[in-house]
PDB file of C-alpha atoms in Angstrom:
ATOM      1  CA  UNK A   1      96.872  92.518 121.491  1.00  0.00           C
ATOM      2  CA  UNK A   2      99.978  90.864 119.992  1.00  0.00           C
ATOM      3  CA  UNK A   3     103.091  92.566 121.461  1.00  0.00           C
ATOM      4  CA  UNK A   4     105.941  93.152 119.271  1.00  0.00           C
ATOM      5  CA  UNK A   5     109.959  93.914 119.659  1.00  0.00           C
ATOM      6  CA  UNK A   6     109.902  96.947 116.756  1.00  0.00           C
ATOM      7  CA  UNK A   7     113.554  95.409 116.425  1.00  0.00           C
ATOM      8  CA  UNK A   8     113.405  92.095 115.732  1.00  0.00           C
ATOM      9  CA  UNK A   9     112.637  90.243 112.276  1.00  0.00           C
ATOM     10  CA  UNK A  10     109.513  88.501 113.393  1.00  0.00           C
ATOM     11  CA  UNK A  11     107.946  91.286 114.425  1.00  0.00           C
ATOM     12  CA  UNK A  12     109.054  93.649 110.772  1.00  0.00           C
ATOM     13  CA  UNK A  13     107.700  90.059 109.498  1.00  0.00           C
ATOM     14  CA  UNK A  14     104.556  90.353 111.503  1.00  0.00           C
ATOM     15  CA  UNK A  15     103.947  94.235 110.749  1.00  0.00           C
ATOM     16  CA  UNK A  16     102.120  93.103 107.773  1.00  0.00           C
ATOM     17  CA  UNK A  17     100.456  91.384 108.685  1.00  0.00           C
ATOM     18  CA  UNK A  18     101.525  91.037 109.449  1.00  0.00           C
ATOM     19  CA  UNK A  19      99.481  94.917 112.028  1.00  0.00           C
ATOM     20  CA  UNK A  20      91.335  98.187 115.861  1.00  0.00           C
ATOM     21  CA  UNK A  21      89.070 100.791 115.487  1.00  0.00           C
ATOM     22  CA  UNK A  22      85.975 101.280 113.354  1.00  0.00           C
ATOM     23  CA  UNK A  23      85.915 104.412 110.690  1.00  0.00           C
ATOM     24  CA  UNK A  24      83.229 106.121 109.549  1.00  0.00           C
ATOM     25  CA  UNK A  25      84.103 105.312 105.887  1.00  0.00           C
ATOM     26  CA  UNK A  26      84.130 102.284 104.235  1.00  0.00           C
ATOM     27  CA  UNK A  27      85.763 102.068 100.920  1.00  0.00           C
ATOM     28  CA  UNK A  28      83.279 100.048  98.302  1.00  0.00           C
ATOM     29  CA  UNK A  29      84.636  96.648  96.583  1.00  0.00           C
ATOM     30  CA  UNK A  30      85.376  96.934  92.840  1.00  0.00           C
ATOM     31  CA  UNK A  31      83.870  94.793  90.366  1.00  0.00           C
ATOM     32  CA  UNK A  32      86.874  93.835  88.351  1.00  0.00           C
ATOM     33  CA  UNK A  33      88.652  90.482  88.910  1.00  0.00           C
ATOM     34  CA  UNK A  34      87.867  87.840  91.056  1.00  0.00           C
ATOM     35  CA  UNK A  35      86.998  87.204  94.790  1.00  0.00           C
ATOM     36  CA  UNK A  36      90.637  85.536  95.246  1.00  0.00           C
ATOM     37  CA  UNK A  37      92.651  87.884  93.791  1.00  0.00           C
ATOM     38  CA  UNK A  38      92.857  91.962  94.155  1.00  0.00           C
ATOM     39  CA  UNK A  39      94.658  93.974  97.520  1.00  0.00           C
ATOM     40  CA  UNK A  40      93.453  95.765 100.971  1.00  0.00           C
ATOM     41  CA  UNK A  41      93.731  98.803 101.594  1.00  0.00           C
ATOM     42  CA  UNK A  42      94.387  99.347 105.855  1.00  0.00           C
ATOM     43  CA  UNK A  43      93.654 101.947 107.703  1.00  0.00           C
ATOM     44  CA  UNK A  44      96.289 102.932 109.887  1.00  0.00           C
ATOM     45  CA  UNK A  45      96.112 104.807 113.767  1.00  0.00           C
ATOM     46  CA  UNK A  46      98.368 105.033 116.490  1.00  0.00           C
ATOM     47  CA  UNK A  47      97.108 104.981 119.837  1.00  0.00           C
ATOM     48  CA  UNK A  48      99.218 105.102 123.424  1.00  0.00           C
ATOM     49  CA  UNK A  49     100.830 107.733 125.700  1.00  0.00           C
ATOM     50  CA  UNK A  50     104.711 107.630 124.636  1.00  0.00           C
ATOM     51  CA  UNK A  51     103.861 108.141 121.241  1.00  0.00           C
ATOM     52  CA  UNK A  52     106.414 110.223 119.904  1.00  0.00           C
ATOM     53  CA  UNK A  53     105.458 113.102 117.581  1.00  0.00           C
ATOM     54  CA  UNK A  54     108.286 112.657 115.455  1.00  0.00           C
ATOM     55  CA  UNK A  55     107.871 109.031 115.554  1.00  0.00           C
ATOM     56  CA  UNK A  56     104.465 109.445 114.217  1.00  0.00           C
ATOM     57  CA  UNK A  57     105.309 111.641 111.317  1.00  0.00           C
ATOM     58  CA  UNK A  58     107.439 108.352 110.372  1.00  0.00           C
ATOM     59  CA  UNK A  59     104.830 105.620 110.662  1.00  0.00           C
ATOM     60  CA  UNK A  60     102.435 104.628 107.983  1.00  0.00           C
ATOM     61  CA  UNK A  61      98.890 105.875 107.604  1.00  0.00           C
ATOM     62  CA  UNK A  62      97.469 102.819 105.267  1.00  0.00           C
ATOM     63  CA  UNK A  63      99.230  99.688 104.091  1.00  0.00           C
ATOM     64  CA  UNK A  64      98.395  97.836 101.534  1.00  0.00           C
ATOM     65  CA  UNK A  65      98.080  93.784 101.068  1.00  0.00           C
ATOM     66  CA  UNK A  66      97.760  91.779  97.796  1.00  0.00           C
ATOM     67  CA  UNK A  67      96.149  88.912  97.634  1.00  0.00           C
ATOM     68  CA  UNK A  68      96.259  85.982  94.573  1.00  0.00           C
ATOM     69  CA  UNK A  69      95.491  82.732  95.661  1.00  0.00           C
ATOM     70  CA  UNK A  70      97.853  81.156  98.424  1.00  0.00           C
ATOM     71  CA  UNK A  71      99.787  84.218  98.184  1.00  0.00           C
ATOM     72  CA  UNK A  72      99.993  87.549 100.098  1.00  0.00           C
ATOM     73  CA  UNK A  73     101.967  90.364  99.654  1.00  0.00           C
ATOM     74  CA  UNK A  74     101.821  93.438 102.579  1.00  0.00           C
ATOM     75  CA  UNK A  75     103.723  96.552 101.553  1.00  0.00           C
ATOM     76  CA  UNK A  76     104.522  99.323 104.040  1.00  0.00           C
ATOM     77  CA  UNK A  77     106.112 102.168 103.717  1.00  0.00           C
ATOM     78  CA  UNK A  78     107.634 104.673 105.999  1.00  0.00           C
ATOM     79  CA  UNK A  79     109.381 107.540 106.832  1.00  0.00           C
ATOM     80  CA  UNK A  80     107.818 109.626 103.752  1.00  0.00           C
ATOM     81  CA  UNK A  81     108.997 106.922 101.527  1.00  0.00           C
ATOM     82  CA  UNK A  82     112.239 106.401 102.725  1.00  0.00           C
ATOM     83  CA  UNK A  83     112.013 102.830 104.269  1.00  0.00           C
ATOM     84  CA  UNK A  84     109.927 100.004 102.138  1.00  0.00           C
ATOM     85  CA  UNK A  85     109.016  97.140 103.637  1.00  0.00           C
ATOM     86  CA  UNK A  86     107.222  94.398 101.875  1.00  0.00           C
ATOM     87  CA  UNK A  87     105.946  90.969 103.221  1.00  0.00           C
ATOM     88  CA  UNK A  88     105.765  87.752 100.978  1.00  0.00           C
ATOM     89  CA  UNK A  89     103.702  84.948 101.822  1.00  0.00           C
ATOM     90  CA  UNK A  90     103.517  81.477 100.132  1.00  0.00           C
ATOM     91  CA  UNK A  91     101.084  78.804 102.078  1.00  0.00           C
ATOM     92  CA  UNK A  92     101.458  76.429  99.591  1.00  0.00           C
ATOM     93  CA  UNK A  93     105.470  76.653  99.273  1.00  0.00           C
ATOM     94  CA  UNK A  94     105.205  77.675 102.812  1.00  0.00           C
ATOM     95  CA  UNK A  95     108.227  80.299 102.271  1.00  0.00           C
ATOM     96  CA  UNK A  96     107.988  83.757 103.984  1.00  0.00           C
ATOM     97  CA  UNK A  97     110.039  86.782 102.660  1.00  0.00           C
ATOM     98  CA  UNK A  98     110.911  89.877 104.103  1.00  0.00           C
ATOM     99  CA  UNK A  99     112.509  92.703 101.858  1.00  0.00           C
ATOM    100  CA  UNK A 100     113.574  96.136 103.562  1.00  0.00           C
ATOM    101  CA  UNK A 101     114.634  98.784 101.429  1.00  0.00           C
ATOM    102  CA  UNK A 102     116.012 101.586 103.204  1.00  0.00           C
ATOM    103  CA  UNK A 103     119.461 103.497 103.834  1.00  0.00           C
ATOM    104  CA  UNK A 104     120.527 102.807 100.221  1.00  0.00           C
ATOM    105  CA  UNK A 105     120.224  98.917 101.109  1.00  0.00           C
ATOM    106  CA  UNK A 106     117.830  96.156  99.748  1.00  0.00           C
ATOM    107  CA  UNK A 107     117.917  92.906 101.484  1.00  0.00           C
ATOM    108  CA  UNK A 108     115.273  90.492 101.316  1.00  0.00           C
ATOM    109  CA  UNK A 109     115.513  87.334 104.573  1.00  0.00           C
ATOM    110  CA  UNK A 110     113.671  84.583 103.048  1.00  0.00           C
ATOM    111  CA  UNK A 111     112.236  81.847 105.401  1.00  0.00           C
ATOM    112  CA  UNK A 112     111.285  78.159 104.911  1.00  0.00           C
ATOM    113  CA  UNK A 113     108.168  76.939 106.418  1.00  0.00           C
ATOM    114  CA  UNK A 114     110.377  75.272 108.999  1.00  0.00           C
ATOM    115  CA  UNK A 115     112.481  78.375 110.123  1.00  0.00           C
ATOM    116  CA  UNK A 116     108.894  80.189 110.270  1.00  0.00           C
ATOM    117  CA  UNK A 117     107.831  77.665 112.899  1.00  0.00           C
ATOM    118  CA  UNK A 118     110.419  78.054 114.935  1.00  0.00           C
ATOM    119  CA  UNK A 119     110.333  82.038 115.012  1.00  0.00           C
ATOM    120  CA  UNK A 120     106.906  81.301 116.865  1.00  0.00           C
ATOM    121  CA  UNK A 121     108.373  78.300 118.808  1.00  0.00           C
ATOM    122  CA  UNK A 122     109.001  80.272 122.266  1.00  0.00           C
ATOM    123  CA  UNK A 123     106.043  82.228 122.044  1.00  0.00           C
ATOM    124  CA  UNK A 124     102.594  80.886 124.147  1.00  0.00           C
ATOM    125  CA  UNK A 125      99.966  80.203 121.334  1.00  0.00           C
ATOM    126  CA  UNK A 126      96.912  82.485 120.840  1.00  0.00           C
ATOM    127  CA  UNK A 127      93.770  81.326 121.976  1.00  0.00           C
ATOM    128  CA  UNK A 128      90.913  81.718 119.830  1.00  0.00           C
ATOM    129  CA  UNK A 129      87.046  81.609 120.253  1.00  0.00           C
ATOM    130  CA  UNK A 130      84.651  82.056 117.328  1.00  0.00           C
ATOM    131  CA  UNK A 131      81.473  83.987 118.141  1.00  0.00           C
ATOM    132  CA  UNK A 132      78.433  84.694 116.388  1.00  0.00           C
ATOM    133  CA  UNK A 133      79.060  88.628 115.590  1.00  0.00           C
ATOM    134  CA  UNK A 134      79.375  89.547 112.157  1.00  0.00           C
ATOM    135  CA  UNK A 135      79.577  93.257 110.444  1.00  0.00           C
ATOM    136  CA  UNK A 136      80.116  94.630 107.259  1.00  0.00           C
ATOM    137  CA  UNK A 137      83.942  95.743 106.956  1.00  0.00           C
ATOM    138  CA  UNK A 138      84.657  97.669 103.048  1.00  0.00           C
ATOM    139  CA  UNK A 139      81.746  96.086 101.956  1.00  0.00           C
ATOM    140  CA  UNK A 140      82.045  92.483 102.710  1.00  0.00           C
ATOM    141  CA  UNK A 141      80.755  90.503 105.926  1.00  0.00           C
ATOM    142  CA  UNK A 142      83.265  89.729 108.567  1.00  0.00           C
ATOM    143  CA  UNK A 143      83.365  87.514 112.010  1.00  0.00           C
ATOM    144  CA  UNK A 144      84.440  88.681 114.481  1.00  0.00           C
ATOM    145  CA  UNK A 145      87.100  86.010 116.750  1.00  0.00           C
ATOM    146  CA  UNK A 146      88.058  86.811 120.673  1.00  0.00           C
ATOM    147  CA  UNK A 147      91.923  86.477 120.989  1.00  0.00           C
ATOM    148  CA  UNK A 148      93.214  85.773 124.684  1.00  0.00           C
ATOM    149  CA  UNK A 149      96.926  86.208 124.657  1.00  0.00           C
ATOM    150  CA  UNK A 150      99.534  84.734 127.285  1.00  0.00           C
ATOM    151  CA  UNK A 151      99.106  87.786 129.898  1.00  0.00           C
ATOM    152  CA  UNK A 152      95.164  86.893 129.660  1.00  0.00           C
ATOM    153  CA  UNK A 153      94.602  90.066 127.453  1.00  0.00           C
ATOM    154  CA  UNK A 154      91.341  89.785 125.614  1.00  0.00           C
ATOM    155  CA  UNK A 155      90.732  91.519 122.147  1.00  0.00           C
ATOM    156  CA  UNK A 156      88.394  91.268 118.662  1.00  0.00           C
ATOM    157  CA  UNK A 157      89.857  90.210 115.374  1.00  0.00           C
ATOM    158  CA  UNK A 158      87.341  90.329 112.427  1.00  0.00           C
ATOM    159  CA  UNK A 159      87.861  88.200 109.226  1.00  0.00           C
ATOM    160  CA  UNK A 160      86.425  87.124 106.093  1.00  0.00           C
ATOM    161  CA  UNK A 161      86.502  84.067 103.406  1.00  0.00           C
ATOM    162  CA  UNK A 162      84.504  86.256 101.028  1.00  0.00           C
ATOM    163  CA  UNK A 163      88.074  86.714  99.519  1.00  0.00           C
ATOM    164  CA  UNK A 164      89.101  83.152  99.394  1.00  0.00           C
ATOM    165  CA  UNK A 165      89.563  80.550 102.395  1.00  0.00           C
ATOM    166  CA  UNK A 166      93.296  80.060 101.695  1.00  0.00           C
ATOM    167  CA  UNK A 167      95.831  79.745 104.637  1.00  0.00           C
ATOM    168  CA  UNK A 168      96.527  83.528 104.323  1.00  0.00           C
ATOM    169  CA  UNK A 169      97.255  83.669 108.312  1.00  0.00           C
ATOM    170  CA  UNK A 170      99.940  80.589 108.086  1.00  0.00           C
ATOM    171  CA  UNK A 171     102.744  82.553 108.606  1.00  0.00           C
ATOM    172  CA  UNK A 172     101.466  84.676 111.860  1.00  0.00           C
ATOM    173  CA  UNK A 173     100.131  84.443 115.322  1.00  0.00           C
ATOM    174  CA  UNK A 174      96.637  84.221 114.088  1.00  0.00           C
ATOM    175  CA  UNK A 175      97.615  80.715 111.601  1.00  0.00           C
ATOM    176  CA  UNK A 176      94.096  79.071 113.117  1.00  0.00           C
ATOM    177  CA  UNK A 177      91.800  81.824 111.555  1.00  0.00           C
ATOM    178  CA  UNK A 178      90.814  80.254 108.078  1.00  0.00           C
ATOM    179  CA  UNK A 179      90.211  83.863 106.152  1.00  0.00           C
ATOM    180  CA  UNK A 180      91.497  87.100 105.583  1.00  0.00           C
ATOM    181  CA  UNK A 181      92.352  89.475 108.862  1.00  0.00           C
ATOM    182  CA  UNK A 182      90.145  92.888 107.885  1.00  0.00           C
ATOM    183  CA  UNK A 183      90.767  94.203 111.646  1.00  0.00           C
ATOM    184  CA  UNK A 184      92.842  93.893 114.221  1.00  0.00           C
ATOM    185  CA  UNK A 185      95.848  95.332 116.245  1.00  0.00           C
ATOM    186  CA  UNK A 186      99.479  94.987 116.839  1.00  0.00           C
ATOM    187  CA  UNK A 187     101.296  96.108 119.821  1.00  0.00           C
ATOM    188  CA  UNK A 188     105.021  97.687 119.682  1.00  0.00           C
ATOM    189  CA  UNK A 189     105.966  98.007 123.982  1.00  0.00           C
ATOM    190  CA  UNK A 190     103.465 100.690 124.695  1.00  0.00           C
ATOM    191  CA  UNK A 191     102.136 101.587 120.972  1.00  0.00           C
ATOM    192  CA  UNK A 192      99.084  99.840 119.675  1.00  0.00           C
ATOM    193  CA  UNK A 193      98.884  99.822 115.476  1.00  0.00           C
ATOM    194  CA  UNK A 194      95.536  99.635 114.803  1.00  0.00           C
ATOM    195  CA  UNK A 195      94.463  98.231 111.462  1.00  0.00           C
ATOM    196  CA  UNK A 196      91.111  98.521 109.720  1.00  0.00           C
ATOM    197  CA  UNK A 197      90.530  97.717 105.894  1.00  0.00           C
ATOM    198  CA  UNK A 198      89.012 100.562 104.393  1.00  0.00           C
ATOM    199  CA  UNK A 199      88.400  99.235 100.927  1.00  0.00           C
ATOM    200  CA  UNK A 200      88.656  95.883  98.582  1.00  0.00           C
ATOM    201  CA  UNK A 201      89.940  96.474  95.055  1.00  0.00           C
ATOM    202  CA  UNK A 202      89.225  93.138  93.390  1.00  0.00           C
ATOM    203  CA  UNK A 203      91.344  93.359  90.313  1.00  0.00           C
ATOM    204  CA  UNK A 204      94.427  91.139  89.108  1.00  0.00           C
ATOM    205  CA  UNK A 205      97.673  91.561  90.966  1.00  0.00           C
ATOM    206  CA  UNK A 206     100.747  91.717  89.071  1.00  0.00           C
ATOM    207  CA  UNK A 207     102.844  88.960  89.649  1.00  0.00           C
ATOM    208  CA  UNK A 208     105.877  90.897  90.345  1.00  0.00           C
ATOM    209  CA  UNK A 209     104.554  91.696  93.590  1.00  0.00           C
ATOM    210  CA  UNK A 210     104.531  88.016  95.373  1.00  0.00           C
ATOM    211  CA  UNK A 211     108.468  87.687  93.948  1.00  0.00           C
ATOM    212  CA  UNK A 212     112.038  88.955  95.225  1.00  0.00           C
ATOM    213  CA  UNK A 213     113.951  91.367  92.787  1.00  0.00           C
ATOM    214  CA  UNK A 214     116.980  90.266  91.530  1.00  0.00           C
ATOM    215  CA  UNK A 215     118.701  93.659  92.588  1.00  0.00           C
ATOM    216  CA  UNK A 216     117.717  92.616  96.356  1.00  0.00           C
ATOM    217  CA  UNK A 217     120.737  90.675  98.595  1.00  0.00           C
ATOM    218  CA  UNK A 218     118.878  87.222  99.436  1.00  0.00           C
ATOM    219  CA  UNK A 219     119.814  85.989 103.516  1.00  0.00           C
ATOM    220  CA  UNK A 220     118.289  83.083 105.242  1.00  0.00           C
ATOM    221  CA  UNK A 221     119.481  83.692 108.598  1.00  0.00           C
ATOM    222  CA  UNK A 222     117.505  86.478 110.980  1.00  0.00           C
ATOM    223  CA  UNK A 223     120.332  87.634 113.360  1.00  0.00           C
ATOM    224  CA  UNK A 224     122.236  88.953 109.731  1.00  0.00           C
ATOM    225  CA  UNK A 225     118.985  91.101 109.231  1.00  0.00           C
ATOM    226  CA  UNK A 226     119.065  92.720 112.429  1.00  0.00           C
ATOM    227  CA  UNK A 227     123.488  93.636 111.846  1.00  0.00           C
ATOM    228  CA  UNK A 228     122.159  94.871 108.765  1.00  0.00           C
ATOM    229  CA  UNK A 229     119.908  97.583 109.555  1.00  0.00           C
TER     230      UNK A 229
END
C-alpha cells in the first residue's frame, strides 16, 4: 500500500486521490450525461490497531471525485465539516491544486507539472503488473493491477476506462495506470484508508468545481502550506 506522512502536502495532495475492501452494495450508474464527465462516490473504512476512536469520528466516510475530461476534482471533508479539502487535477495543463479550508483559513498551493515531478522525485517508483482479473465495481467493469511497492509490499488496484482513458492518475503514484482508480488503499504510518467506489453518477459537473475561488490565498511553495496549518 502507498504509505503516507498525514503531514506533509504530497500526501493531503495524494488523499484524493489521491486514497480496499469489497461492499456488499454497489451503487447503480445514472443515465444522464456522458461516460467522461459525472463524479465517484468512495467508500471510505479505516482499518489498523492504533486507530484512534476520536480520530475516527474525524475522518471521512465517502469522498467524492469529479470527473470532466482531463480534469479531476476529489473533495474530502472532515471533522463533521470543519476541514475541506479539495484536489484539482489538470493533465493537459498539467497543474495540481490543493485548497484546505479549515480554522477560518482558505489557502489553495497550486503546483506546475514540474514541481509535481519533483514531489515524487525521492520516492522509488511503483511497480505495476496488469493481470487478466476483471469485476464489476458500481456497475462498470474494472481490472484489476498488482502494485509492488519499495519494501516489496504487494497489493490490488482495480480501474476502469469505461469513464474515459484520460491521464486521470498523472499527478499520483499510480501515473502508469491509463483509467480511473475505482479501488485501492492508502496508508497513513499504521492506518490503511481503504477506498471503494460505491456508485457512478454520470451527469455534467459544474465547472466551478475544477477552479480556485477567488476568496482562497494562492501559494506555490509546499513548506508555506505546512507553517500554515
Amino acid at each position: 500500500m502507498m504509505n503516507i506522512k498525514p503531514k506533509s502536502v504530497a500526501g493531503a495532495a495524494f488523499l484524493s486521490y489521491l486514497l480496499l475492501s469489497m461492499f456488499s452494495y454497489y451503487g447503480c450508474s445514472h443515465s444522464e450525461g456522458t461516460p467522461g464527465e459525472g463524479h465517484i462516490i468512495y467508500q471510505v473504512s479505516l482499518e489498523g490497531d492504533d486507530v484512534d476512536p476520536m480520530m475516527k469520528t474525524m475522518m471521512p466516510s465517502e469522498i467524492t471525485t469529479y470527473y470532466k475530461g482531463n480534469q479531476t476534482a476529489t473533495i474530502i471533508s472532515m471533522g463533521m465539516g470543519m476541514m475541506e479539502t479539495r484536489m484539482i487535477s489538470d493533465a493537459a495543463a498539467r497543474t495540481y491544486s490543493t485548497l484546505i479550508s479549515a480554522m477560518g483559513k482558505k489557502v489553495a498551493m497550486v503546483m506546475n507539472g514540474q514541481q509535481v515531478d519533483q514531489s515524487f522525485s525521492g520516492r522509488a517508483p511503483l511497480n505495476v503488473r496488469y493481470t487478466d482479473e476483471v469485476k464489476e465495481i458500481a456497475g462498470v467493469k474494472c481490472r484489476q493491477a498488482m502494485i509492488t511497492d519499495s519494501t516489496d509490499n504487494s497489493y490490488p488496484v482495480y480501474y476502469t476506462d469505461e469513464l474515459g482513458k484520460s491521464a486521470f492518475n498523472w499527478s499520483t503514484p499510480y501515473k502508469e495506470i491509463e483509467g480511473m482508480l475505482m479501488e485501492y488503499s492508502i496508508r497513513f504510518d499504521n492506518i490503511v484508508m481503504k477506498l471503494t467506489a460505491k456508485e457512478i453518477v454520470h451527469e455534467p459537473a459544474d465547472s466551478a468545481v475544477f477552479t480556485v475561488p477567488n476568496d482562497y490565498e494562492k501559494i506555490t511553495d509546499p513548506d508555506q502550506m505546512e507553517l500554515l496549518f
